[in-house]
Amino acid sequence: MEDEFAIVRVPERNRFEMHEGDTIIGIAAYSLSGDRVTFTHTVMDDRYGGRGLGSRLAEFVLNDAAGSGKRIVPECSFISAYVRKHHDWDEYLESAGTESR
């Protein structure tokens, strides 16, 4: 059941965490610079693979960034691949070498 999974922002660790109960099963790490959020690393526990949870985490973090008015820099391979397949965030994307406008 999807309700058993929660995603929380942990700003003091510069990451989002996906939990099943008290267990961290995935993270999406980021760095902030001005109006940009750079997603640097995303990882899910292998035991939870194939259930769409990584995609759920990606969607959550991208919506959070866009909803906060941030430009999104998808440096990590997972988030980068996700935004290539899902274009809901195209207007918020920047490459790592692009200066914020």
mmCIF file of C-alpha atoms in Angstrom:
data_model
loop_
_atom_site.group_PDB
_atom_site.id
_atom_site.type_symbol
_atom_site.label_atom_id
_atom_site.label_comp_id
_atom_site.label_asym_id
_atom_site.label_seq_id
_atom_site.Cartn_x
_atom_site.Cartn_y
_atom_site.Cartn_z
ATOM 1 C CA MET A 1 0.000 0.000 0.000
ATOM 2 C CA GLU A 2 1.409 3.400 -0.985
ATOM 3 C CA ASP A 3 0.288 5.032 2.267
ATOM 4 C CA GLU A 4 3.027 3.218 4.176
ATOM 5 C CA PHE A 5 5.665 5.374 2.445
ATOM 6 C CA ALA A 6 6.375 8.974 3.429
ATOM 7 C CA ILE A 7 8.687 11.536 1.851
ATOM 8 C CA VAL A 8 10.156 14.259 4.034
ATOM 9 C CA ARG A 9 12.546 17.119 3.422
ATOM 10 C CA VAL A 10 15.546 17.117 5.759
ATOM 11 C CA PRO A 11 17.082 20.561 5.137
ATOM 12 C CA GLU A 12 19.852 20.193 7.720
ATOM 13 C CA ARG A 13 21.168 17.244 5.652
ATOM 14 C CA ASN A 14 20.345 18.775 2.225
ATOM 15 C CA ARG A 15 18.207 15.860 1.196
ATOM 16 C CA PHE A 16 14.776 14.364 0.929
ATOM 17 C CA GLU A 17 14.169 10.973 2.505
ATOM 18 C CA MET A 18 11.602 8.318 1.683
ATOM 19 C CA HIS A 19 10.602 6.291 4.728
ATOM 20 C CA GLU A 20 8.756 3.080 5.338
ATOM 21 C CA GLY A 21 7.861 3.526 8.968
ATOM 22 C CA ASP A 22 11.095 4.481 10.726
ATOM 23 C CA THR A 23 13.318 3.038 7.987
ATOM 24 C CA ILE A 24 14.918 5.275 5.348
ATOM 25 C CA ILE A 25 14.524 3.468 2.034
ATOM 26 C CA GLY A 26 15.591 6.218 -0.359
ATOM 27 C CA ILE A 27 17.186 9.638 -0.534
ATOM 28 C CA ALA A 28 17.474 12.490 -2.998
ATOM 29 C CA ALA A 29 20.391 14.749 -2.080
ATOM 30 C CA TYR A 30 20.603 18.338 -3.266
ATOM 31 C CA SER A 31 22.539 21.556 -2.949
ATOM 32 C CA LEU A 32 21.130 25.069 -3.004
ATOM 33 C CA SER A 33 22.666 28.115 -4.643
ATOM 34 C CA GLY A 34 20.553 31.223 -5.021
ATOM 35 C CA ASP A 35 17.415 30.289 -6.914
ATOM 36 C CA ARG A 36 18.832 26.916 -8.047
ATOM 37 C CA VAL A 37 18.465 23.485 -6.532
ATOM 38 C CA THR A 38 20.937 20.953 -7.877
ATOM 39 C CA PHE A 39 19.986 17.312 -7.376
ATOM 40 C CA THR A 40 23.303 15.567 -6.806
ATOM 41 C CA HIS A 41 22.484 11.983 -5.847
ATOM 42 C CA THR A 42 19.415 9.781 -5.643
ATOM 43 C CA VAL A 43 19.414 6.250 -4.273
ATOM 44 C CA MET A 44 16.768 3.697 -3.336
ATOM 45 C CA ASP A 45 17.230 0.566 -1.271
ATOM 46 C CA ASP A 46 17.488 -2.312 -3.768
ATOM 47 C CA ARG A 47 14.877 -4.294 -1.825
ATOM 48 C CA TYR A 48 12.267 -1.733 -2.917
ATOM 49 C CA GLY A 49 13.168 -1.750 -6.600
ATOM 50 C CA GLY A 50 10.588 -2.231 -9.323
ATOM 51 C CA ARG A 51 7.736 -0.675 -7.345
ATOM 52 C CA GLY A 52 7.858 2.840 -8.763
ATOM 53 C CA LEU A 53 9.068 4.327 -5.496
ATOM 54 C CA GLY A 54 12.115 5.998 -7.066
ATOM 55 C CA SER A 55 9.801 7.703 -9.546
ATOM 56 C CA ARG A 56 7.519 8.759 -6.721
ATOM 57 C CA LEU A 57 10.505 10.292 -4.915
ATOM 58 C CA ALA A 58 11.675 12.051 -8.097
ATOM 59 C CA GLU A 59 8.232 13.511 -8.765
ATOM 60 C CA PHE A 60 7.950 14.739 -5.190
ATOM 61 C CA VAL A 61 11.324 16.498 -5.130
ATOM 62 C CA LEU A 62 10.815 18.077 -8.559
ATOM 63 C CA ASN A 63 7.368 19.357 -7.581
ATOM 64 C CA ASP A 64 8.818 20.731 -4.351
ATOM 65 C CA ALA A 65 11.564 22.605 -6.208
ATOM 66 C CA ALA A 66 9.220 23.986 -8.871
ATOM 67 C CA GLY A 67 6.615 24.903 -6.268
ATOM 68 C CA SER A 68 9.279 26.870 -4.393
ATOM 69 C CA GLY A 69 10.147 28.818 -7.547
ATOM 70 C CA LYS A 70 13.579 27.194 -7.827
ATOM 71 C CA ARG A 71 15.436 26.429 -11.030
ATOM 72 C CA ILE A 72 16.203 22.693 -11.255
ATOM 73 C CA VAL A 73 19.650 21.370 -12.126
ATOM 74 C CA PRO A 74 19.387 17.571 -12.580
ATOM 75 C CA GLU A 75 23.018 16.593 -11.986
ATOM 76 C CA CYS A 76 22.318 13.092 -10.668
ATOM 77 C CA SER A 77 21.725 10.421 -13.288
ATOM 78 C CA PHE A 78 18.368 9.271 -11.879
ATOM 79 C CA ILE A 79 16.750 12.718 -11.773
ATOM 80 C CA SER A 80 18.299 13.574 -15.133
ATOM 81 C CA ALA A 81 16.811 10.446 -16.740
ATOM 82 C CA TYR A 82 13.466 11.120 -15.069
ATOM 83 C CA VAL A 83 13.118 14.661 -16.469
ATOM 84 C CA ARG A 84 14.115 13.434 -19.942
ATOM 85 C CA LYS A 85 11.072 11.122 -19.860
ATOM 86 C CA HIS A 86 8.663 13.430 -18.004
ATOM 87 C CA HIS A 87 8.408 16.987 -19.275
ATOM 88 C CA ASP A 88 6.296 18.543 -16.516
ATOM 89 C CA TRP A 89 9.327 20.480 -15.236
ATOM 90 C CA ASP A 90 10.912 21.598 -18.533
ATOM 91 C CA GLU A 91 10.320 25.293 -17.826
ATOM 92 C CA TYR A 92 12.278 24.980 -14.551
ATOM 93 C CA LEU A 93 15.307 23.084 -15.890
ATOM 94 C CA GLU A 94 18.848 24.383 -16.212
ATOM 95 C CA SER A 95 22.014 22.548 -17.088
ATOM 96 C CA ALA A 96 24.846 22.509 -14.578
ATOM 97 C CA GLY A 97 26.853 24.986 -16.680
ATOM 98 C CA THR A 98 24.061 27.549 -17.057
ATOM 99 C CA GLU A 99 24.150 30.615 -14.848
ATOM 100 C CA SER A 100 20.882 31.578 -13.208
ATOM 101 C CA ARG A 101 19.099 34.468 -14.848
#
